[in-house]
Each structure stands twice: as C-alpha cells, then as structure tokens.
C-alpha cells in the first residue's frame, strides 16, 4: 500500500511539474586519498600513521567533539614492558599476552588477530612516546585485566592523553578533521568491487567524499539498544552505557560502521559478545588488588580480580543487582574520586561501623568480611573466591565506599577483518579499498575482553589500517 501511494504521488508530481521550482543544492564532492570514519583512538591512530606515510587524510566525526569512547576511557593500556615488570618479579612477553588474551576470551578470538595484537603491543610504548606522551613509571593490573601489564600516563589522567597527543600530531601533519559530519554509507563497486568513497551529512546537508581507501573506525554499538538486544536480548534500555552513565547524554556508539559495512557485503563476527562493567560510580580505584566488593549483606560474592563477564554475571545475580566497593586510604585513587565525593557516589568513613551504617548493613558481618579478606590479602591467597592479585590490606581509615551496578561497556563483535585490517565479505573475500580498526571490528577479544586490551588493540590495528591504506594509495599513484 505504502509503495502504491508513493508511486501515485510521484506520478502526480511528474504530471504537474511539482518540484520544478525547487533549486537542488549543488552536490558537494570532496576528493582525498583516505577517508577515516570516526575520530576516536582507532581513527586517530590510522589517520596519523597514514599521514606520516604522506597520504592526504580526511577524518569524519559525527559528534561536535573528537575522541569517542577513547577520550573518556580509564586509559589502561596493556603491553609487555620488561623494564617495569621484571623488577617486580613479573615475567611477561608477547607469547604470554597472546595465550592469556585467547584464554580470557575462551578461545573465541581469531588467533591470527590476537598474534598481531600481542606481537605489536610492546611497540606502543615507544609509539606514544614519539607523539609526546609521558608514561607513568608504574605497571598495574587493570580491572578485568587478569595480569599486571597495564600502563597509563599517570594515576590521575585517563584516555584523554592518548587523544591529545594523537590530535596534536594529526594537526601537525595536516590531517583534516571534520566534526559534525556523519558518515551515512559507503560507496562501493569501483574497479574490482572496491570501496571508493563515503556519503555523509554535515550541517549544510549531503556531502560526498571520494577516496582511494576508506578506514572505518566508528567504535562499537553499546548505545544502540535495538542492535544490542538483537544479539543479547537481556540488554534492554534499562541498561545505560559507560559512555553515557546517566542515560541523559548522547550515545554516539551506535554501530554505524558495522551497519554501513554490512550494507556493502561485509561479514560480522562475534556479535553476541557484549561486555558489561560496573560503572555506576562507586569504584575509587581502576586497578585490581586494592579493593574488596561486598553484596547488600556485607558479604563477599566474587573474585574482584576475575573476568569481567564473571563479575557482571555475579552482580546481575546479586540481590538488587548491585554491590558495594570498599577501599581505604592506602590505594591510588582514580581521577574521578574528588567529584564523586562531592556528589555522594563515593563516601568516606572513619570506622567500619560508620561505613556499615552508610551501606545499611550489619556492622558485625562487614567487620568479619574485612578481617577474613585481610587475612587472605596478607597471604596473597583467597580460598573463598580465588583472587590472586593483592596490592594491600584494607585496614587504614578513612575507608572509601560506593555502590556499583553494571553498564554496557564494550561490544566485542563487529566487522570481520584480516590481520592487515582489510574488511572481509560474507564469502571470505577482501573488499578492496576498505579497512576497519578498533571496536567496530570483531574477532580480537573473543567472548570476554581482558581489561586494558582495548586501548592496545585500537592502537595496534588503527596503525596497521593507516599503514595499509597509505600503501594502497601509494601503489595506485605508481601505476
Ligand atoms: P575506537 O575505540 O574503536 O577508536 P571510539 O568510540 O573511541 O572507538 O571512536 C569512535 C568514533 O566514531 C566516535 O567519536 C564516534 O562519534 C564516531 N562515529 C561513530 N559513528 C560515526 C559516523 N557514522 N560518522 C562519523 N563518525 C562516527
């Protein structure tokens, strides 16, 4: 019916010359070597690497500001770094990272992609230093990281520092960054079925970018409720995302690149694997070892240093689907604690009794829990839940405590890529001219991403995408 009505309407329009007076805006077309869609961590790594190889790069960002989920992330990045790890008795290597990454994701990750991640991760230290980043002299186990190989630029800085140095370099190299410009579709079917451009929309309307290569770096689909429920029906709109914890801001991670890729024939992998993490605001630290988590009765219920999926399952199974996170004066607090103390998301208490009152639980139960936990922490052994990383006892007031609930954090599935970041179609063939990197891709993290591996993967694969896209451009201009 709808189509019939449309057809009649257009017939009338034709007959009576409707629209004859409308002045269609002239089509805007911009030519470049490479279009990178998305100005988050993966996009910037691709753009900077391609521009360093002399390619002309335009980045499209649908939001008014750059940085995506990367800029608001905790900033933990995993890479083996013997200089910092060995003095602490930590033995690490790309092989160990490879094995642990596959294990963390129950071997659902593509071994070839995990190999690329692990083998290239050590270079990230020097890569970010070359852009001007100063690493903190510290190695730690990120939440859900399962091993102490996490790094960042300091205890009080977050993902912002990576974006800052990448953006500075991009500007220096003449990368054109167009914010408020949303990519809508890919243009395919050039020579050999290649992708050769992007249709987009900005404040003035439609705009077309023609390029020799396109890199999709649009992030995941945590913020697209319909799409995530298609793959995990539990994740209805009652779950907020870590990018928009209040639910009142904008969710920019809406799976656009996955849908655009799918539309030109790309294959998707691992779409069912969606990661939740506690992000309500009660955690005062971002690493494993310095806090203890209790349920509404004041009892421990999970290994705080365990896998993110297991922790999510345990919190979702707890009464009220929440828990309390407790640390003390000795831990290294994250950058948000001061503001959370003001809003009351995190509270301070000088005694266990005062803290128990604040959490509405029996102080005797809480005291017994802490005493038992501290015994385990002293021995670095946890017969109850199998925690292995303890950085301290929790016994020095003031205590810090806050409530935690699970938010949708990261989508592990996405576009199927080769180790060279070429996008594959549903027949397993490379779609010429099309590359993808970052959270928009699938197959790297399996069914459970280790904490700290995202920033490493977006950087490693973003760089590879930039390098290969630039090589394609160079090869084309030699012809
Ligand atoms: P990654 O960690 O994989 O780099 P991020 O979330 O950091 O992912 O960055 C993805 C960026 O892509 C975000 O800034 C987001 O706003 C942007 N983005 C998403 N969809 C589009 C689109 N259709 N057009 C342009 N930019 C987009």
Short mmCIF file of C-alpha atoms and ligand atoms in Angstrom, two decimals:
data_model
loop_
_atom_site.label_atom_id
_atom_site.label_comp_id
_atom_site.label_asym_id
_atom_site.label_seq_id
_atom_site.Cartn_x
_atom_site.Cartn_y
_atom_site.Cartn_z
CA UNK A 1 0.00 0.00 0.00
CA UNK A 2 2.69 2.39 1.07
CA UNK A 3 4.61 1.84 -2.15
CA UNK A 4 1.46 2.24 -4.28
CA UNK A 5 0.68 5.57 -2.60
CA UNK A 6 4.24 6.75 -3.11
CA UNK A 7 4.09 5.79 -6.77
CA UNK A 8 0.85 7.75 -7.28
CA UNK A 9 2.30 10.77 -5.50
CA UNK A 10 5.39 10.78 -7.68
CA UNK A 11 3.23 10.35 -10.79
CA UNK A 12 1.28 13.48 -9.81
CA UNK A 13 4.48 15.29 -9.05
CA UNK A 14 5.72 14.41 -12.51
CA UNK A 15 2.48 15.36 -14.26
CA UNK A 16 2.14 18.75 -12.67
CA UNK A 17 5.79 19.54 -12.69
CA UNK A 18 5.92 19.76 -8.91
CA UNK A 19 9.40 20.48 -7.71
CA UNK A 20 10.29 22.30 -10.90
CA UNK A 21 10.88 25.48 -8.92
CA UNK A 22 12.90 23.77 -6.17
CA UNK A 23 16.56 24.60 -6.50
CA UNK A 24 18.51 21.47 -5.61
CA UNK A 25 21.63 22.37 -3.70
CA UNK A 26 24.71 21.71 -5.83
CA UNK A 27 26.22 18.36 -4.94
CA UNK A 28 29.29 18.79 -2.78
CA UNK A 29 32.11 16.38 -3.59
CA UNK A 30 35.50 16.30 -1.88
CA UNK A 31 38.44 14.27 -3.18
CA UNK A 32 41.15 12.87 -0.94
CA UNK A 33 43.45 9.85 -0.60
CA UNK A 34 41.96 8.33 2.54
CA UNK A 35 38.77 8.87 4.49
CA UNK A 36 38.84 7.75 8.12
CA UNK A 37 35.36 7.49 9.63
CA UNK A 38 35.39 8.19 13.38
CA UNK A 39 37.78 10.38 15.37
CA UNK A 40 38.35 8.07 18.34
CA UNK A 41 41.50 6.18 19.26
CA UNK A 42 41.49 3.77 16.31
CA UNK A 43 40.65 6.51 13.81
CA UNK A 44 43.41 8.80 15.05
CA UNK A 45 45.99 6.02 15.02
CA UNK A 46 45.03 5.23 11.43
CA UNK A 47 44.95 8.86 10.33
CA UNK A 48 48.29 9.80 11.90
CA UNK A 49 50.04 6.69 10.58
CA UNK A 50 48.67 7.25 7.07
CA UNK A 51 49.58 10.95 7.14
CA UNK A 52 53.10 10.09 8.31
CA UNK A 53 53.31 7.96 5.16
CA UNK A 54 52.42 11.10 3.16
CA UNK A 55 48.80 10.28 2.39
CA UNK A 56 46.16 13.03 2.35
CA UNK A 57 43.67 12.14 5.06
CA UNK A 58 40.23 13.43 5.97
CA UNK A 59 38.60 12.27 9.22
CA UNK A 60 34.83 12.38 9.61
CA UNK A 61 33.39 12.68 13.12
CA UNK A 62 29.65 12.84 13.67
CA UNK A 63 29.92 14.45 17.10
CA UNK A 64 30.83 18.10 17.70
CA UNK A 65 33.95 16.92 19.55
CA UNK A 66 36.66 14.36 18.90
CA UNK A 67 37.78 11.40 21.00
CA UNK A 68 34.87 8.94 21.11
CA UNK A 69 34.88 6.36 23.87
CA UNK A 70 38.69 6.54 23.93
CA UNK A 71 38.80 10.03 25.43
CA UNK A 72 36.51 9.07 28.32
CA UNK A 73 38.11 5.69 28.98
CA UNK A 74 40.08 4.91 32.10
CA UNK A 75 43.23 4.92 30.00
CA UNK A 76 44.65 1.50 30.93
CA UNK A 77 46.67 0.07 28.05
CA UNK A 78 48.22 -3.40 28.10
CA UNK A 79 51.66 -4.15 26.72
CA UNK A 80 54.57 -6.23 27.95
CA UNK A 81 57.28 -3.96 29.30
CA UNK A 82 60.05 -5.98 30.95
CA UNK A 83 61.79 -2.83 32.22
CA UNK A 84 58.91 -2.12 34.58
CA UNK A 85 57.68 -5.67 35.08
CA UNK A 86 60.89 -7.60 35.81
CA UNK A 87 61.92 -5.65 38.93
CA UNK A 88 58.53 -6.62 40.34
CA UNK A 89 59.09 -10.29 39.51
CA UNK A 90 56.53 -10.25 36.69
CA UNK A 91 57.51 -12.38 33.72
CA UNK A 92 55.81 -11.24 30.54
CA UNK A 93 56.25 -11.48 26.77
CA UNK A 94 54.17 -11.25 23.58
CA UNK A 95 53.71 -15.03 23.75
CA UNK A 96 52.30 -14.81 27.26
CA UNK A 97 50.00 -11.94 26.27
CA UNK A 98 48.86 -13.93 23.22
CA UNK A 99 47.99 -17.01 25.28
CA UNK A 100 46.26 -15.02 28.03
CA UNK A 101 44.22 -12.95 25.57
CA UNK A 102 42.92 -16.08 23.86
CA UNK A 103 42.21 -17.73 27.24
CA UNK A 104 40.37 -14.65 28.57
CA UNK A 105 38.06 -14.82 25.55
CA UNK A 106 37.53 -18.60 25.79
CA UNK A 107 39.45 -19.10 22.53
CA UNK A 108 36.71 -17.41 20.54
CA UNK A 109 39.21 -14.77 19.33
CA UNK A 110 40.88 -15.26 15.96
CA UNK A 111 44.41 -16.50 16.82
CA UNK A 112 45.88 -14.63 13.84
CA UNK A 113 44.46 -11.30 15.06
CA UNK A 114 45.48 -11.97 18.66
CA UNK A 115 49.01 -12.76 17.41
CA UNK A 116 49.14 -9.36 15.70
CA UNK A 117 47.92 -7.63 18.86
CA UNK A 118 50.42 -9.35 21.15
CA UNK A 119 53.40 -9.04 18.81
CA UNK A 120 52.84 -5.34 18.17
CA UNK A 121 51.78 -4.29 21.67
CA UNK A 122 55.33 -3.73 23.03
CA UNK A 123 55.96 -1.05 20.38
CA UNK A 124 53.08 1.03 21.74
CA UNK A 125 55.29 2.36 24.49
CA UNK A 126 57.69 3.92 22.06
CA UNK A 127 54.93 4.90 19.62
CA UNK A 128 53.07 7.04 22.12
CA UNK A 129 56.37 8.43 23.48
CA UNK A 130 57.24 9.53 19.93
CA UNK A 131 54.00 11.55 19.94
CA UNK A 132 54.90 13.19 23.24
CA UNK A 133 53.10 11.03 25.79
CA UNK A 134 54.83 10.56 29.12
CA UNK A 135 54.07 7.19 30.71
CA UNK A 136 53.72 6.84 34.46
CA UNK A 137 56.53 4.83 35.99
CA UNK A 138 54.11 2.13 37.06
CA UNK A 139 52.65 -1.16 35.86
CA UNK A 140 49.33 -2.44 37.20
CA UNK A 141 46.54 -4.94 36.63
CA UNK A 142 43.58 -3.12 35.02
CA UNK A 143 40.10 -4.10 36.19
CA UNK A 144 39.37 -7.44 34.49
CA UNK A 145 42.87 -7.40 33.00
CA UNK A 146 43.82 -10.68 34.69
CA UNK A 147 47.54 -9.81 34.61
CA UNK A 148 49.74 -6.83 35.61
CA UNK A 149 50.63 -5.34 32.20
CA UNK A 150 48.54 -2.17 32.36
CA UNK A 151 50.02 1.29 31.73
CA UNK A 152 48.76 4.83 31.56
CA UNK A 153 50.05 8.34 31.68
CA UNK A 154 49.52 8.68 35.41
CA UNK A 155 47.12 7.87 38.18
CA UNK A 156 45.02 10.96 37.64
CA UNK A 157 44.92 11.06 33.86
CA UNK A 158 42.77 8.97 31.57
CA UNK A 159 42.19 8.22 27.86
CA UNK A 160 42.28 11.92 27.17
CA UNK A 161 46.08 11.94 27.00
CA UNK A 162 46.21 9.50 24.07
CA UNK A 163 43.72 11.60 22.11
CA UNK A 164 45.57 14.80 22.95
CA UNK A 165 48.91 13.63 21.56
CA UNK A 166 47.32 11.98 18.52
CA UNK A 167 45.29 15.08 17.75
CA UNK A 168 48.38 17.31 18.05
CA UNK A 169 50.26 15.07 15.63
CA UNK A 170 47.32 14.86 13.22
CA UNK A 171 47.15 18.66 13.11
CA UNK A 172 50.90 18.91 12.53
CA UNK A 173 50.62 16.51 9.61
CA UNK A 174 47.72 18.37 8.01
CA UNK A 175 45.01 15.80 8.64
CA UNK A 176 41.65 17.47 8.03
CA UNK A 177 39.20 16.70 10.84
CA UNK A 178 35.56 17.40 10.06
CA UNK A 179 33.40 17.26 13.18
CA UNK A 180 29.58 17.33 12.99
CA UNK A 181 29.95 15.19 9.87
CA UNK A 182 28.18 11.86 9.96
CA UNK A 183 29.10 9.12 7.52
CA UNK A 184 25.91 7.58 6.19
CA UNK A 185 27.01 4.97 3.65
CA UNK A 186 29.98 3.58 1.78
CA UNK A 187 30.31 3.88 -1.97
CA UNK A 188 31.24 0.52 -3.44
CA UNK A 189 31.63 -1.10 -6.83
CA UNK A 190 34.59 0.74 -8.15
CA UNK A 191 37.20 -1.28 -10.06
CA UNK A 192 37.26 -4.89 -8.68
CA UNK A 193 34.29 -4.09 -6.46
CA UNK A 194 36.30 -1.65 -4.41
CA UNK A 195 35.02 0.88 -1.92
CA UNK A 196 35.98 4.33 -3.16
CA UNK A 197 34.13 6.83 -1.02
CA UNK A 198 31.71 7.77 1.71
CA UNK A 199 28.37 9.56 1.63
CA UNK A 200 27.98 11.82 4.62
CA UNK A 201 25.91 14.60 6.12
CA UNK A 202 27.07 17.78 7.79
CA UNK A 203 25.33 20.98 8.87
CA UNK A 204 24.91 22.10 5.28
CA UNK A 205 23.44 18.82 4.07
CA UNK A 206 24.70 15.96 1.97
CA UNK A 207 28.37 15.69 1.09
CA UNK A 208 30.34 13.02 -0.74
CA UNK A 209 33.96 12.11 -0.08
CA UNK A 210 35.80 10.23 -2.82
CA UNK A 211 38.94 8.39 -1.79
CA UNK A 212 41.33 5.64 -2.75
CA UNK A 213 40.83 3.92 0.62
CA UNK A 214 38.34 4.13 3.47
CA UNK A 215 39.04 3.20 7.09
CA UNK A 216 36.03 2.50 9.31
CA UNK A 217 36.80 3.38 12.95
CA UNK A 218 33.34 4.19 14.28
CA UNK A 219 33.54 2.26 17.55
CA UNK A 220 31.01 -0.23 18.89
CA UNK A 221 27.25 -0.47 19.30
CA UNK A 222 26.78 -0.34 23.08
CA UNK A 223 24.47 2.65 22.70
CA UNK A 224 22.18 1.08 20.09
CA UNK A 225 19.54 -0.68 22.22
CA UNK A 226 17.77 -2.35 19.31
CA UNK A 227 21.01 -3.66 17.86
CA UNK A 228 22.43 -4.95 21.14
CA UNK A 229 19.09 -6.65 22.01
CA UNK A 230 19.22 -8.39 18.64
CA UNK A 231 22.41 -10.09 19.81
CA UNK A 232 21.86 -10.22 23.60
CA UNK A 233 18.15 -9.89 24.44
CA UNK A 234 18.91 -9.18 28.14
CA UNK A 235 20.38 -5.77 27.35
CA UNK A 236 17.22 -3.69 27.16
CA UNK A 237 17.03 0.07 27.66
CA UNK A 238 17.22 -0.25 31.44
CA UNK A 239 20.97 -0.71 30.98
CA UNK A 240 22.90 2.51 30.48
CA UNK A 241 26.28 2.60 28.78
CA UNK A 242 29.62 3.55 30.27
CA UNK A 243 29.81 6.36 27.70
CA UNK A 244 26.54 7.77 28.99
CA UNK A 245 26.05 6.50 32.54
CA UNK A 246 23.25 8.90 33.42
CA UNK A 247 21.33 7.99 30.27
CA UNK A 248 20.76 11.71 29.75
CA UNK A 249 23.65 12.43 27.38
CA UNK A 250 24.20 11.22 23.82
CA UNK A 251 25.22 7.67 22.98
CA UNK A 252 27.46 8.05 19.95
CA UNK A 253 28.50 4.38 19.84
CA UNK A 254 25.54 3.21 17.77
CA UNK A 255 27.09 0.63 15.44
CA UNK A 256 27.03 2.89 12.35
CA UNK A 257 30.19 1.43 10.84
CA UNK A 258 29.02 -2.13 11.33
CA UNK A 259 25.75 -1.36 9.57
CA UNK A 260 27.47 0.56 6.76
CA UNK A 261 29.89 -2.33 6.28
CA UNK A 262 27.12 -4.91 6.34
CA UNK A 263 25.31 -2.91 3.68
CA UNK A 264 28.20 -3.34 1.24
CA UNK A 265 28.53 -7.06 1.96
CA UNK A 266 30.88 -7.24 4.95
CA UNK A 267 30.77 -10.21 7.28
CA UNK A 268 30.22 -9.74 11.02
CA UNK A 269 31.80 -11.90 13.72
CA UNK A 270 31.30 -12.34 17.46
CA UNK A 271 28.28 -10.06 17.65
CA UNK A 272 26.79 -11.90 20.66
CA UNK A 273 29.69 -10.98 22.92
CA UNK A 274 28.83 -7.77 24.73
CA UNK A 275 30.78 -6.66 27.76
CA UNK A 276 29.31 -5.06 30.87
CA UNK A 277 31.37 -3.48 33.63
CA UNK A 278 30.48 -1.81 36.92
CA UNK A 279 30.26 1.88 36.11
CA UNK A 280 27.67 3.33 38.46
CA UNK A 281 30.43 5.32 40.11
CA UNK A 282 31.33 3.52 43.32
CA UNK A 283 34.83 2.41 42.35
CA UNK A 284 37.53 4.70 43.69
CA UNK A 285 40.40 2.83 42.00
CA UNK A 286 40.89 1.47 38.47
CA UNK A 287 43.21 -1.44 39.18
CA UNK A 288 42.95 -4.81 40.84
CA UNK A 289 44.23 -5.52 44.34
CA UNK A 290 43.23 -2.53 46.45
CA UNK A 291 39.51 -3.01 46.99
CA UNK A 292 37.02 -5.55 48.30
CA UNK A 293 33.47 -5.96 46.97
CA UNK A 294 30.52 -6.98 49.11
CA UNK A 295 26.82 -7.63 48.49
CA UNK A 296 23.93 -5.90 50.26
CA UNK A 297 24.52 -8.12 53.32
CA UNK A 298 28.18 -7.16 53.60
CA UNK A 299 29.50 -10.49 52.32
CA UNK A 300 31.99 -11.06 49.51
CA UNK A 301 30.43 -12.73 46.46
CA UNK A 302 33.04 -12.72 43.65
CA UNK A 303 36.75 -12.60 42.82
CA UNK A 304 37.28 -8.85 42.41
CA UNK A 305 40.22 -9.60 40.11
CA UNK A 306 38.31 -12.04 37.91
CA UNK A 307 36.99 -11.87 34.38
CA UNK A 308 34.67 -9.02 33.53
CA UNK A 309 31.94 -11.37 32.28
CA UNK A 310 32.02 -13.42 35.50
CA UNK A 311 31.85 -10.28 37.63
CA UNK A 312 28.93 -8.98 35.55
CA UNK A 313 27.08 -12.28 35.97
CA UNK A 314 27.69 -12.21 39.75
CA UNK A 315 26.44 -8.64 40.14
CA UNK A 316 23.38 -9.28 37.96
CA UNK A 317 22.64 -12.33 40.15
CA UNK A 318 23.04 -10.39 43.44
CA UNK A 319 20.03 -9.07 45.33
CA UNK A 320 19.08 -5.71 43.79
CA UNK A 321 21.70 -6.21 41.03
CA UNK A 322 24.23 -4.05 42.85
CA UNK A 323 27.22 -4.36 45.16
CA UNK A 324 29.42 -2.14 47.32
CA UNK A 325 33.08 -1.46 46.60
CA UNK A 326 35.35 -0.66 49.53
CA UNK A 327 38.91 0.63 49.66
CA UNK A 328 40.92 2.62 52.19
CA UNK A 329 43.42 5.42 52.50
CA UNK A 330 46.33 3.43 51.05
CA UNK A 331 45.11 2.83 47.49
CA UNK A 332 45.88 5.04 44.47
CA UNK A 333 42.59 6.77 43.71
CA UNK A 334 41.33 7.44 40.19
CA UNK A 335 40.77 10.92 38.82
CA UNK A 336 37.03 10.97 39.47
CA UNK A 337 37.08 10.42 43.24
CA UNK A 338 37.07 14.07 44.25
CA UNK A 339 33.96 14.86 42.22
CA UNK A 340 32.23 11.65 43.34
CA UNK A 341 32.88 12.52 46.97
CA UNK A 342 31.06 15.79 46.29
CA UNK A 343 28.07 14.13 44.63
CA UNK A 344 27.96 11.33 47.21
CA UNK A 345 28.58 8.49 44.74
CA UNK A 346 31.60 7.69 46.90
CA UNK A 347 31.59 8.26 50.65
CA UNK A 348 34.30 8.30 53.31
CA UNK A 349 34.04 6.70 56.76
CA UNK A 350 36.45 6.59 59.67
CA UNK A 351 35.25 3.28 61.09
CA UNK A 352 33.79 0.02 59.81
CA UNK A 353 30.67 0.72 61.88
CA UNK A 354 30.13 4.12 60.24
CA UNK A 355 30.64 2.55 56.82
CA UNK A 356 28.20 -0.30 57.56
CA UNK A 357 25.60 2.24 58.59
CA UNK A 358 26.09 4.13 55.32
CA UNK A 359 25.52 0.91 53.39
CA UNK A 360 22.61 -0.19 55.56
CA UNK A 361 24.12 -3.50 56.63
CA UNK A 362 25.12 -5.35 59.79
CA UNK A 363 28.46 -3.96 61.02
CA UNK A 364 29.43 -7.31 62.57
CA UNK A 365 29.05 -9.06 59.22
CA UNK A 366 31.07 -6.38 57.44
CA UNK A 367 33.80 -6.46 60.10
CA UNK A 368 34.07 -10.25 59.78
CA UNK A 369 34.25 -9.95 55.98
CA UNK A 370 37.07 -7.40 56.14
CA UNK A 371 39.02 -9.39 58.75
CA UNK A 372 38.80 -12.54 56.66
CA UNK A 373 39.72 -10.63 53.49
CA UNK A 374 42.76 -9.03 55.13
CA UNK A 375 43.99 -12.44 56.27
CA UNK A 376 43.82 -13.58 52.63
CA UNK A 377 45.47 -10.36 51.43
CA UNK A 378 48.38 -10.87 53.84
CA UNK A 379 48.95 -14.38 52.47
CA UNK A 380 48.05 -13.33 48.88
CA UNK A 381 45.73 -16.31 48.73
CA UNK A 382 41.95 -16.39 48.55
CA UNK A 383 40.45 -19.81 49.24
CA UNK A 384 36.92 -18.35 49.01
CA UNK A 385 36.94 -16.81 45.52
CA UNK A 386 40.43 -17.39 44.08
CA UNK A 387 41.67 -13.80 43.95
CA UNK A 388 45.42 -13.75 43.26
CA UNK A 389 46.34 -10.05 43.00
CA UNK A 390 46.51 -8.14 46.28
CA UNK A 391 48.33 -4.84 46.43
CA UNK A 392 47.50 -4.04 50.07
CA UNK A 393 45.36 -4.83 53.09
CA UNK A 394 42.19 -2.78 53.52
CA UNK A 395 42.62 -1.55 57.05
CA UNK A 396 43.73 2.07 57.06
CA UNK A 397 40.95 4.63 57.61
CA UNK A 398 39.42 6.62 56.15
CA UNK A 399 37.58 3.95 54.19
CA UNK A 400 36.07 4.87 50.81
CA UNK A 401 32.93 3.08 49.69
CA UNK A 402 30.40 3.34 46.88
CA UNK A 403 27.64 1.41 45.14
CA UNK A 404 28.24 -0.31 41.81
CA UNK A 405 25.90 -1.50 39.06
CA UNK A 406 26.65 -2.90 35.61
CA UNK A 407 26.66 -0.74 32.45
CA UNK A 408 27.09 -1.84 28.86
CA UNK A 409 30.72 -1.07 28.10
CA UNK A 410 32.13 -2.69 25.00
CA UNK A 411 30.93 -4.73 22.07
CA UNK A 412 33.46 -7.41 21.19
CA UNK A 413 31.91 -8.31 17.83
CA UNK A 414 31.90 -6.39 14.58
CA UNK A 415 33.38 -6.33 11.09
CA UNK A 416 35.45 -9.36 10.15
CA UNK A 417 38.98 -8.24 9.31
CA UNK A 418 42.23 -9.82 8.20
CA UNK A 419 45.46 -9.31 10.18
CA UNK A 420 46.10 -6.45 7.71
CA UNK A 421 42.73 -4.91 8.77
CA UNK A 422 41.15 -5.49 5.35
CA UNK A 423 37.40 -6.00 5.68
CA UNK A 424 36.13 -9.40 4.54
CA UNK A 425 32.82 -10.04 2.82
CA UNK A 426 30.41 -12.86 3.58
CA UNK A 427 32.24 -15.11 1.10
CA UNK A 428 35.52 -14.55 2.91
CA UNK A 429 36.87 -12.27 0.16
CA UNK A 430 38.60 -8.96 0.83
CA UNK A 431 36.54 -5.88 -0.02
CA UNK A 432 39.17 -3.83 -1.89
CA UNK A 433 39.82 -0.35 -0.51
CA UNK A 434 38.04 -0.96 2.79
CA UNK A 435 39.83 -1.22 6.14
CA UNK A 436 38.50 -1.27 9.69
CA UNK A 437 40.05 -0.96 13.14
CA UNK A 438 39.02 -0.61 16.76
CA UNK A 439 35.79 -1.52 18.49
CA UNK A 440 33.94 -1.62 15.16
CA UNK A 441 35.76 -4.87 14.39
CA UNK A 442 35.22 -8.36 15.80
CA UNK A 443 37.40 -11.39 16.39
CA UNK A 444 40.15 -9.90 18.55
CA UNK A 445 38.82 -10.32 22.06
CA UNK A 446 36.76 -13.49 21.85
CA UNK A 447 33.80 -13.65 24.22
CA UNK A 448 35.44 -11.68 27.05
CA UNK A 449 37.90 -8.83 26.54
CA UNK A 450 40.68 -8.51 29.07
CA UNK A 451 40.67 -5.04 30.66
CA UNK A 452 43.41 -2.89 29.14
CA UNK A 453 43.39 -4.77 25.82
CA UNK A 454 41.01 -2.38 24.10
CA UNK A 455 43.33 0.63 24.02
CA UNK A 456 46.15 -1.66 22.93
CA UNK A 457 44.07 -3.20 20.13
CA UNK A 458 42.63 0.06 18.80
CA UNK A 459 46.16 1.47 18.66
CA UNK A 460 47.81 -1.57 17.07
CA UNK A 461 45.09 -2.18 14.48
CA UNK A 462 44.50 1.52 13.86
CA UNK A 463 48.16 1.90 12.94
CA UNK A 464 48.04 -1.15 10.67
CA UNK A 465 44.93 0.20 8.93
CA UNK A 466 46.64 3.55 8.38
CA UNK A 467 49.80 1.92 7.07
CA UNK A 468 47.99 -0.38 4.64
CA UNK A 469 45.56 2.27 3.42
CA UNK A 470 48.52 4.57 2.71
CA UNK A 471 50.34 1.75 0.91
CA UNK A 472 47.28 1.20 -1.29
CA UNK A 473 47.23 4.90 -2.15
CA UNK A 474 50.96 4.87 -2.94
CA UNK A 475 50.61 1.74 -5.10
CA UNK A 476 47.76 3.40 -7.02
CA UNK A 477 49.77 6.54 -7.75
CA UNK A 478 52.70 4.46 -9.08
CA UNK A 479 50.54 3.00 -11.82
P1 LIG B 1 37.57 3.20 18.98
O1 LIG B 1 37.92 2.94 20.42
O2 LIG B 1 37.33 1.96 18.22
O3 LIG B 1 38.51 4.17 18.36
P2 LIG B 1 35.78 5.33 19.75
O4 LIG B 1 34.47 5.17 20.42
O5 LIG B 1 36.90 5.87 20.56
O6 LIG B 1 36.14 3.93 19.07
O7 LIG B 1 35.62 6.28 18.50
C1 LIG B 1 34.63 6.10 17.53
C2 LIG B 1 34.24 7.47 16.99
O8 LIG B 1 33.47 7.30 15.80
C3 LIG B 1 33.37 8.28 17.94
O9 LIG B 1 33.95 9.56 18.12
C4 LIG B 1 32.02 8.37 17.23
O10 LIG B 1 31.32 9.56 17.49
C5 LIG B 1 32.45 8.28 15.78
N1 LIG B 1 31.39 7.83 14.86
C6 LIG B 1 30.51 6.83 15.05
N2 LIG B 1 29.68 6.72 14.01
C7 LIG B 1 30.05 7.67 13.10
C8 LIG B 1 29.57 8.07 11.83
N3 LIG B 1 28.52 7.48 11.25
N4 LIG B 1 30.20 9.08 11.20
C9 LIG B 1 31.25 9.72 11.77
N5 LIG B 1 31.72 9.41 12.99
C10 LIG B 1 31.15 8.39 13.65
#
